[in-house]
Coordinates of C-alpha atoms and ligand atoms in Angstrom, one line a residue:
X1 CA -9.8 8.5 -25.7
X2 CA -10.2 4.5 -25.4
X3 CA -13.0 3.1 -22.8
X4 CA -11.8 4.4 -20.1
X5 CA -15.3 5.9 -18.5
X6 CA -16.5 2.4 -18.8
X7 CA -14.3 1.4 -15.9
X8 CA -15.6 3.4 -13.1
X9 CA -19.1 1.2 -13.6
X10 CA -17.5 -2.1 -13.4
X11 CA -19.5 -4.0 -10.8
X12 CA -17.6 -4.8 -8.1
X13 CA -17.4 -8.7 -7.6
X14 CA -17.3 -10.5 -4.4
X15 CA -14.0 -11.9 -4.4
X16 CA -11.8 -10.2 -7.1
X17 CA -7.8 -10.5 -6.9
X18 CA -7.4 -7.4 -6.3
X19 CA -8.5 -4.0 -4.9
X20 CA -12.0 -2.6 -5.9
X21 CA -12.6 0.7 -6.6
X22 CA -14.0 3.2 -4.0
X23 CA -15.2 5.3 -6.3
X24 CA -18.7 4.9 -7.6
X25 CA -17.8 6.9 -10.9
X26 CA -15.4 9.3 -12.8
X27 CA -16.4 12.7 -12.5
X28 CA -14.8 13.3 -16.0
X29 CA -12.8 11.6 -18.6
X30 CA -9.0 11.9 -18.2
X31 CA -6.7 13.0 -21.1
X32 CA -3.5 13.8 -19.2
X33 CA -2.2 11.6 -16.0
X34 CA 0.1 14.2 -14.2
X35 CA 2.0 12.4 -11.4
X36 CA 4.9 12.9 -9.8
X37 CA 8.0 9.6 -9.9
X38 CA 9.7 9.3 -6.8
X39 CA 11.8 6.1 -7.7
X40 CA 14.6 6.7 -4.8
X41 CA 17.3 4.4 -3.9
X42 CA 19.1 1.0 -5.2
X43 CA 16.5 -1.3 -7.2
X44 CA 13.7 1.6 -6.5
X45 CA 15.1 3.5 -10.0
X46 CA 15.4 -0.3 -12.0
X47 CA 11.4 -1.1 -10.9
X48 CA 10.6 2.3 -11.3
X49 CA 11.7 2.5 -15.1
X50 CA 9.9 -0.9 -15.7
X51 CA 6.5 0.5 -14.1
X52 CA 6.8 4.0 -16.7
X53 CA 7.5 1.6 -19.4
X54 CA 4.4 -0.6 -18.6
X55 CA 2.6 2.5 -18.0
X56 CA 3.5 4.3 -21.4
X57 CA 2.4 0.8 -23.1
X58 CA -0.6 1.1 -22.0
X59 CA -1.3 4.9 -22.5
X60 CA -1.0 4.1 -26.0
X61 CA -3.0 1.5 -26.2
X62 CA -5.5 3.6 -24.2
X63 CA -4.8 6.9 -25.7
X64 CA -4.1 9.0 -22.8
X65 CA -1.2 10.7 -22.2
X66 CA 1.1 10.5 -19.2
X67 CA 2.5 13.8 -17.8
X68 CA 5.2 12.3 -15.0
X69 CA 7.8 14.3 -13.8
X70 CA 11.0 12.8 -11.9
X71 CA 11.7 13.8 -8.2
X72 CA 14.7 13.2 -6.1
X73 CA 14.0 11.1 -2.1
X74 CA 15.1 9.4 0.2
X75 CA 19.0 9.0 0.0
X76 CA 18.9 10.3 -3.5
X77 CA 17.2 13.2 -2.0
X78 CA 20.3 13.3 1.0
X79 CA 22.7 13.3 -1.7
X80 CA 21.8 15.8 -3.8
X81 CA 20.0 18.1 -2.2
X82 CA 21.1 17.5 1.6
X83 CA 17.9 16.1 2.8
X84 CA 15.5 13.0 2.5
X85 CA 12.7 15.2 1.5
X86 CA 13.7 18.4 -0.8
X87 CA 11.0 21.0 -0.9
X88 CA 11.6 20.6 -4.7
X89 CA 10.0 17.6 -4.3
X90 CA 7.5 18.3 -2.0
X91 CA 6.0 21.3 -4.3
X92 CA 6.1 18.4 -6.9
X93 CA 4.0 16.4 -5.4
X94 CA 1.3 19.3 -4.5
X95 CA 1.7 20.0 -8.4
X96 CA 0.7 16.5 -9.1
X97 CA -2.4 14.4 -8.8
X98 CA -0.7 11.1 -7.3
X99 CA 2.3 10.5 -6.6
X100 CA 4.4 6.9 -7.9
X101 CA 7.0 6.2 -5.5
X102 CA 9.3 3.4 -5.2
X103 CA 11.7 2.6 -2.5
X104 CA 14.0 4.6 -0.2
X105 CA 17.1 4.0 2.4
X106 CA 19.8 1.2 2.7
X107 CA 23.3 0.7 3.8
X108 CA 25.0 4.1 2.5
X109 CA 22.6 6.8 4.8
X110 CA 22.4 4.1 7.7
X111 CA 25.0 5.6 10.1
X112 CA 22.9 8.9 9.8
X113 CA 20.9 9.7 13.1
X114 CA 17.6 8.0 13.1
X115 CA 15.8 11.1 12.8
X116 CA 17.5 11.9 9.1
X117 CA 17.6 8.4 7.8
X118 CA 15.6 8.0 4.1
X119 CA 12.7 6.1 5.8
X120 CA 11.7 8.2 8.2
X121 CA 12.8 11.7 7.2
X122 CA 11.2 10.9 3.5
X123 CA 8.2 8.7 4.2
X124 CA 6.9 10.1 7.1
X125 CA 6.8 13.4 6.3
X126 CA 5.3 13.0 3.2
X127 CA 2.2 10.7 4.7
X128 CA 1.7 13.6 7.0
X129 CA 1.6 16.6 5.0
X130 CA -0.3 15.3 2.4
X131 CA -2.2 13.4 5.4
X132 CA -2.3 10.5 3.7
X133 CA -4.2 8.2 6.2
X134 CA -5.3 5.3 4.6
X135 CA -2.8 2.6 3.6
X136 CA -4.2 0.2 1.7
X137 CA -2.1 -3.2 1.4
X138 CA -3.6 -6.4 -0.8
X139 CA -2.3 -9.7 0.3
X140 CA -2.3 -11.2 -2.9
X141 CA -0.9 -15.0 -3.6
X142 CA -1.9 -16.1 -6.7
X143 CA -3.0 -19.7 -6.0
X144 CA 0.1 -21.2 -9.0
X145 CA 2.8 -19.4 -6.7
X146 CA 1.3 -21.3 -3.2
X147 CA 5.0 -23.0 -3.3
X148 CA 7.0 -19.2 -2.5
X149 CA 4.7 -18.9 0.6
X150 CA 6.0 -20.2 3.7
X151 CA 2.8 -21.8 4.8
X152 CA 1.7 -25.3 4.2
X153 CA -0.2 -25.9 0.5
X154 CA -2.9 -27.4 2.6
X155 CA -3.6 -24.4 4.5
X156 CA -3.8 -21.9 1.6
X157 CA -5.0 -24.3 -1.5
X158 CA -6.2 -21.3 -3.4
X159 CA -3.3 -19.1 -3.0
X160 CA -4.6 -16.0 -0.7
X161 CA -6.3 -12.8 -1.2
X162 CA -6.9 -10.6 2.0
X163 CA -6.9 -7.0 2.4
X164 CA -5.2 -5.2 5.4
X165 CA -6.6 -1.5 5.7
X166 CA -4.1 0.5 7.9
X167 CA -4.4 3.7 9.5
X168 CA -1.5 5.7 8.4
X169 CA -1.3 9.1 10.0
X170 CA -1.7 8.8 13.3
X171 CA -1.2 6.6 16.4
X172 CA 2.2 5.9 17.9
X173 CA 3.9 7.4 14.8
X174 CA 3.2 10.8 15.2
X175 CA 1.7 11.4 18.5
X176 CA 3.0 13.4 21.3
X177 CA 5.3 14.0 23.0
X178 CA 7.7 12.0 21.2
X179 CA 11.2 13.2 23.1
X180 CA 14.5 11.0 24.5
X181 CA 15.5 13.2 27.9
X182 CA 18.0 12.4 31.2
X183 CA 16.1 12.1 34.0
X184 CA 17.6 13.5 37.5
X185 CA 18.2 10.4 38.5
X186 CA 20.7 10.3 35.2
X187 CA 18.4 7.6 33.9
X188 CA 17.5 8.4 30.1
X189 CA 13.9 8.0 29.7
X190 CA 12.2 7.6 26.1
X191 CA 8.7 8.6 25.2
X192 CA 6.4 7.8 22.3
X193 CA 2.7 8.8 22.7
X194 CA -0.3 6.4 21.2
X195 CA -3.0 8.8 20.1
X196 CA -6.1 8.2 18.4
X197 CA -9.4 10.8 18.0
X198 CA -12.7 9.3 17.3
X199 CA -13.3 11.1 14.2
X200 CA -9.9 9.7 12.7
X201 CA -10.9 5.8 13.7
X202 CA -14.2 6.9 11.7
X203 CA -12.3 8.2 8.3
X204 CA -10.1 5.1 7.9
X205 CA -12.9 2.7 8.6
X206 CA -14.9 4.5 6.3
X207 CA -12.7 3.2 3.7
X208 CA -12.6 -0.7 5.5
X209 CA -16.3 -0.4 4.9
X210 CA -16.1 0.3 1.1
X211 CA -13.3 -1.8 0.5
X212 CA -15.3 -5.0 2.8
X213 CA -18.5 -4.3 0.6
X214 CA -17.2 -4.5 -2.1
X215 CA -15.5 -8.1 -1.7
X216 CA -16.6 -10.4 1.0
X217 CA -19.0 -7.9 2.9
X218 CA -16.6 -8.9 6.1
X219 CA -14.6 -6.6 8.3
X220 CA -12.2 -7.6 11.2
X221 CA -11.2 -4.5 13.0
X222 CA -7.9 -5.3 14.7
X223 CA -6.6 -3.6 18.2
X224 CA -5.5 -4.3 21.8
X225 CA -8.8 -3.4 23.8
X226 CA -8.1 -5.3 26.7
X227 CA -4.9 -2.9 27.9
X228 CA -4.7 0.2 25.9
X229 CA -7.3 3.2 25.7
X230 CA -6.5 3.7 22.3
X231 CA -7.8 0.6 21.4
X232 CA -11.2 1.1 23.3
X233 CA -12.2 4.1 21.8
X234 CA -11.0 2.3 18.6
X235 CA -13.2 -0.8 19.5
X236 CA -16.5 1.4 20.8
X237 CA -16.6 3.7 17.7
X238 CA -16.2 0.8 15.4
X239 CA -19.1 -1.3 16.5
X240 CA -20.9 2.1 17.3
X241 CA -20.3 3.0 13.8
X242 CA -21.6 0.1 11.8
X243 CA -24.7 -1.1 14.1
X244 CA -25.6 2.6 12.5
X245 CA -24.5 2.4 9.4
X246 CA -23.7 -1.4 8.3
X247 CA -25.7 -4.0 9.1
X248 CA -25.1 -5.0 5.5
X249 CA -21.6 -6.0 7.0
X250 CA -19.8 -9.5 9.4
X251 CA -18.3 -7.2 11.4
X252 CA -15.8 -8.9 14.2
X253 CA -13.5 -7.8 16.2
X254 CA -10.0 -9.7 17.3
X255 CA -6.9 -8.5 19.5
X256 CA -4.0 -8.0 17.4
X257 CA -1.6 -10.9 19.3
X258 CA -4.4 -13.0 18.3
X259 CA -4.6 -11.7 14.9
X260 CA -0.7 -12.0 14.3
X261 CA -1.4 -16.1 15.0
X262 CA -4.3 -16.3 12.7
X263 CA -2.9 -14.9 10.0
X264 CA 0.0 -17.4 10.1
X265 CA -2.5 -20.7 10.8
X266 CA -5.6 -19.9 8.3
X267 CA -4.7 -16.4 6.2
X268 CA -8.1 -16.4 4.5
X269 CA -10.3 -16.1 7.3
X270 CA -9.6 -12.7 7.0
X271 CA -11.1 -11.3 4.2
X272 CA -10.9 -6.9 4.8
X273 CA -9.2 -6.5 8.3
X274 CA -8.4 -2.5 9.9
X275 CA -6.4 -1.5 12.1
X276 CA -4.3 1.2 13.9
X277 CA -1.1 2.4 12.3
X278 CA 1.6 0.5 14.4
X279 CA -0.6 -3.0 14.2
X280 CA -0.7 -2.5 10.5
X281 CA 3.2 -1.8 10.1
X282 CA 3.8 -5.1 11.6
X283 CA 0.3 -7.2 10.3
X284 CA 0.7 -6.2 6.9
X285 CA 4.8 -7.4 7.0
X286 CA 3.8 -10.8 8.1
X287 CA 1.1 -10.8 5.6
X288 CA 3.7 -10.0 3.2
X289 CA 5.3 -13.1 4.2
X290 CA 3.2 -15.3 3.6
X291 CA 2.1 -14.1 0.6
X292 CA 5.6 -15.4 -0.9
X293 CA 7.7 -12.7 -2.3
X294 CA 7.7 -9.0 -1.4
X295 CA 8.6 -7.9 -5.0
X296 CA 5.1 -8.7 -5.8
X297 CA 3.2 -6.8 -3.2
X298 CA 2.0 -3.1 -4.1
X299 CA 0.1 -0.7 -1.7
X300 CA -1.7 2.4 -1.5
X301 CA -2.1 5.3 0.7
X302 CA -4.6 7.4 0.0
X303 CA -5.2 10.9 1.2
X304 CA -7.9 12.9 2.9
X305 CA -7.5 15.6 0.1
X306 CA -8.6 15.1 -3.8
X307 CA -6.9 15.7 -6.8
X308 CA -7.4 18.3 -9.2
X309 CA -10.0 15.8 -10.9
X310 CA -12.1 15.1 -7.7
X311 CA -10.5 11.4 -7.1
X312 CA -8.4 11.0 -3.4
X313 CA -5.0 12.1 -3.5
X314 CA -2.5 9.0 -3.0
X315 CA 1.1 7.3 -2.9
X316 CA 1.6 4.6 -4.6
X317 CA 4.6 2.4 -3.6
X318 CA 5.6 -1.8 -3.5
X319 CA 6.3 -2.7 -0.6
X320 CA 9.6 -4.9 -1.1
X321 CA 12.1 -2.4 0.1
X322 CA 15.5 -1.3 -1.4
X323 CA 17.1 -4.4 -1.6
X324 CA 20.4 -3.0 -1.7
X325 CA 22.0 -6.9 -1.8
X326 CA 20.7 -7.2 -5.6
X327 CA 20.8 -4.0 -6.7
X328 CA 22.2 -2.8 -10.1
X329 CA 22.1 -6.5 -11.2
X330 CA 18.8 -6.4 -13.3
X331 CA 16.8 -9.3 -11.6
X332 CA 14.9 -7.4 -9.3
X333 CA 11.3 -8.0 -9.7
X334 CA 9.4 -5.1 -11.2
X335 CA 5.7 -6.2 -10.5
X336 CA 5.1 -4.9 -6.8
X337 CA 6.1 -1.5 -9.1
X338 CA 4.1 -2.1 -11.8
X339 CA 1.2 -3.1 -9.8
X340 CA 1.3 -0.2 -7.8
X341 CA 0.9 1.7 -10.7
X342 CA -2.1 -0.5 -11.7
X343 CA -3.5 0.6 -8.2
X344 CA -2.4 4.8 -9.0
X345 CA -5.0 4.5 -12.0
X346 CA -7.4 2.8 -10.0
X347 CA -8.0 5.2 -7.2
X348 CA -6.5 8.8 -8.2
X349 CA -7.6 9.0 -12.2
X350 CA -10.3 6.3 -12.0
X351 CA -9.4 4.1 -14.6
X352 CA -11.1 0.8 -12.6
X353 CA -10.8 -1.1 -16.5
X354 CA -7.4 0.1 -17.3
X355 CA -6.2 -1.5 -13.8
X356 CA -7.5 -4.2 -14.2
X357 CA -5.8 -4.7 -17.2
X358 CA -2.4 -4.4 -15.9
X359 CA -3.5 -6.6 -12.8
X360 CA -4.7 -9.2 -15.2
X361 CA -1.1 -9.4 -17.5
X362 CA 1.0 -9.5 -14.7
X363 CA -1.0 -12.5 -13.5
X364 CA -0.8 -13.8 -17.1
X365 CA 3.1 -13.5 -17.4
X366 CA 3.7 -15.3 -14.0
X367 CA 1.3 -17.8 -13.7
X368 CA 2.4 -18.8 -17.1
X369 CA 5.9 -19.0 -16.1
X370 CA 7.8 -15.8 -16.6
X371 CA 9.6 -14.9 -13.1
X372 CA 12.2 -13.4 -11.5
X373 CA 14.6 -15.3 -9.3
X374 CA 12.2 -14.8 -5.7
X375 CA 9.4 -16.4 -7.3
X376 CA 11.1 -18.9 -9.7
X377 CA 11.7 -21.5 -7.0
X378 CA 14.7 -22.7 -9.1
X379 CA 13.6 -22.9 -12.6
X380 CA 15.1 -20.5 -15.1
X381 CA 14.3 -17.3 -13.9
X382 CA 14.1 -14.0 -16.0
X383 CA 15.3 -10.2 -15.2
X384 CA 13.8 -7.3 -14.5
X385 CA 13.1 -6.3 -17.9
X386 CA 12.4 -9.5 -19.1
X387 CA 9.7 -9.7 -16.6
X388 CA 8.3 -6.1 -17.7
X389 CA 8.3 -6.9 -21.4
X390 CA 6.3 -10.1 -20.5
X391 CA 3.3 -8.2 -18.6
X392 CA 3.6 -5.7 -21.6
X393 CA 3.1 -8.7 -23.9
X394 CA -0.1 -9.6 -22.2
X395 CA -1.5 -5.8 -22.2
X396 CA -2.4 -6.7 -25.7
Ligands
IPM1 C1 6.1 0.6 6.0 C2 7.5 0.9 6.5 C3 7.5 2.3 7.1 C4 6.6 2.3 8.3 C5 8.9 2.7 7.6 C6 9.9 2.6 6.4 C7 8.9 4.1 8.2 O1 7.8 -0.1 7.4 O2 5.6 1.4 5.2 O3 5.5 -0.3 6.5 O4 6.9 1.9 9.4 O5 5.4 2.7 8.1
MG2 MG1 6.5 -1.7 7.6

C-alpha cells in the first residue's frame, strides 16, 4: 500500500481549493476501490474513459487496486434495456461502494414523455433510493482562468472558491402529491408539493456545518422565509440548531432572490452556503456560471447510508451535462470527470492525500496552459485526451 492512511489526518486548512474531508479518519486501509461507472450518454463515455485512465494512473502509483464495473443509464440505459434506470444497474450500484457517474439525456430520448426522459427517470431515482441527500457542489475558479468567468476581473481578483451544500432528496422534487388532473370546470390543474421535515433540514446541515468548519468557519443558510412554510421551519431549526451546537460558526441567513443577486455582484462573500433542493438546482447553476466553464465543475452527493468500509455512500458526477453539440469530436473537457473522481476517493474510500493529488495536477496542467477549447479563450487548445494525459503528467 502507498500513504494512503496518512490522508485522512491532513489538517484541514481554512481556505483550501477544494472540498475538505468530513471524515475525521479511515476506519481501515483500502486495498480494492469497488465502484460502479455509470458514464451514460454523448461526451459522458469520452470523460468517463479519461477519469478511469487518470484513476488507474494513480492506483499504480498508489498501489491499490481499482475494482469498477461498467453500468448502462440514462438513454444508454433506454436503449438497451428499455428504461433509464435498469435494475441491472441498480443491484450494481448496491454491490458497489460509490458510484462514478457521468452524464445522461440529450436530443435522441427528448420527445419521450417527461416522466421517462434520462434526467429524471435515471437521476432521480437513483438519489432517492440510495437517499442520497447531500449534494455537494464546489465553485471553483482558479484565480489564472478569472478571464472564462463572465464577471468583471475586479470583482473576483482571486478567481473564486465557494461551496453550495444542497439538499437533495426532498423538497419540491419528490413531495406529494405531485399529479396533472382536469378539473370540472375542464381547467387542467398541476400540482407539485414543497415538503420539508425538521429532522431532514438537520442531516444536510449537519454536513454545511462540517464542510463551513472546516474552511472559513461561515455558513449562509439560503431559503424564502418570508412566504413559504418550508422555509420557516428551515430558517427556525437552522438558527435553533447552531446557537446549540455552533457558536464556533458566522452563521447568517439570506432569502434566496437575494442570494441569486449576490452571487452574481461579489461571489466570495459566500464562503459554505445551504439550502433546500430546488434553491440549490438553480444557485448552484448560476454558480457554475460564473465560475467559467461547466467542464470543470465536479460534485458530490452523498448518502445517508455507508459503504461496506464505514465511509458515506455517494455519486459522483461533473456537472457539465451531455453536450450532445460536441460530442464524438474528442475536445470535450475531461476535468469536471476527473475531479469528480478526485472527490469519490475523498469521501467514500477516504483517501483525503490521494485527492488531493489529483486536485493539485489538474490545477498544474491548466494553469500552466494545457486546455480544452471552453477554457482556452482562443489560444491553441488541446483535446480530451490530451488534457487527461497532461493532469496524468503532473500525478508524478
Ligand atoms: C442537477 C440537474 C438535475 C436536477 C436534473 C437533471 C434532474 O439539473 O443535478 O442540478 O434538477 O437536480
Ligand atoms: Mg441543475
Amino acid at each position: 500500500m502507498g500513504d494512503i492512511s496518512v490522508g485522512m489526518q491532513t489538517p484541514l486548512a481554512t481556505t483550501r481549493a477544494d472540498l475538505p474531508s468530513l471524515m475525521p479518519f479511515m476506519p481501515h486501509p483500502i486495498q480494492t476501490l469497488k465502484f460502479a461507472v455509470l458514464a451514460g450518454d454523448y461526451i459522458g463515455p469520452e470523460v468517463m474513459a479519461e477519469a478511469l485512465r487518470v484513476l488507474k494512473h494513480v492506483a499504480q502509483l498508489e498501489n491499490f487496486a481499482l475494482d469498477a464495473t461498467a453500468a448502462d443509464v440514462g438513454g444508454a440505459g433506454i436503449d438497451h434495456h428499455g428504461k433509464a434506470l435498469p435494475d441491472s444497474t441498480v443491484k450494481l450500484c448496491e454491490q458497489s461502494d460509490a458510484i462514478l457517474f457521468g452524464s445522461v439525456g440529450g436530443p435522441k430520448w427528448e420527445k419521450l414523455p417527461p416522466k421517462e426522459q434520462p434526467e429524471r427517470a435515471a437521476l432521480l431515482p437513483l438519489r432517492k433510493h440510495f437517499t442520497l441527500f447531500a449534494n455537494l457542489r464546489p465553485g471553483l475558479l482558479y484565480r489564472e482562468l478569472t478571464d472564462a468567468s463572465p464577471l468583471k476581473r475586479e470583482r473576483i481578483p482571486d478567481g473564486i472558491d465557494i461551496v453550495c451544500i444542497r439538499e437533495l432528496t426532498g423538497g419540491v422534487y419528490f413531495g406529494l402529491p405531485k399529479e396533472t388532473k382536469t378539473l370540472p370546470d375542464g381547467d387542467i390543474q398541476a400540482v407539485d408539493t414543497m415538503v420539508y421535515k425538521k429532522s431532514e433540514i438537520e442531516r444536510i446541515l449537519q454536513v454545511a456545518i462540517t464542510t463551513a468548519r472546516a474552511r472559513k468557519k461561515k455558513l449562509c443558510s439560503v431559503d424564502k422565509a418570508n412566504v413559504l412554510e418550508t422555509s420557516v421551519l428551515w430558517r427556525k431549526t437552522v438558527t435553533d440548531y447552531c446557537a446549540k451546537h455552533t457558536p464556533d460558526l458566522a452563521l447568517t441567513h439570506m432569502y434566496v432572490d437575494n442570494a441569486a443577486m449576490q452571487l452574481a455582484r461579489d461571489p466570495n462573500q459566500f464562503d459554505v452556503f445551504v439550502t433546500e433542493n430546488m434553491f440549490g438546482d438553480i444557485l448552484s447553476d448560476e454558480m457554475a456560471v460564473i465560475c467559467g466553464s461547466l467542464g470543470m465543475l465536479s460534485s458530490a452527493s452523498l448518502g445517508a447510508g455507508k459503504n461496506s468500509l464505514g465511509l458515506p455512500f455517494g455519486l459522483y458526477e461533473p456537472a457539465g451535462g451531455t453536450a450532445p453539440d460536441i460530442a464524438g469530436q474528442g475536445i470535450a473537457n475531461p476535468c469536471a470527470q476527473i475531479l469528480s473522481a478526485a472527490l469519490m476517493l475523498r469521501y467514500s474510500f477516504g483517501l483525503e492525500k490521494t485527492a488531493q493529488r489529483i486536485e493539485a495536477a489538474v490545477r498544474q496542467a491548466v494553469t500552466s496552459g494545457t486546455r480544452t477549447g471552453d477554457i482556452a479563450f482562443g489560444k491553441p487548445s488541446v483535446g480530451t485526451r490530451a488534457m487527461a494525459d497532461a493532469v496524468i503528467a503532473n500525478l508524478g
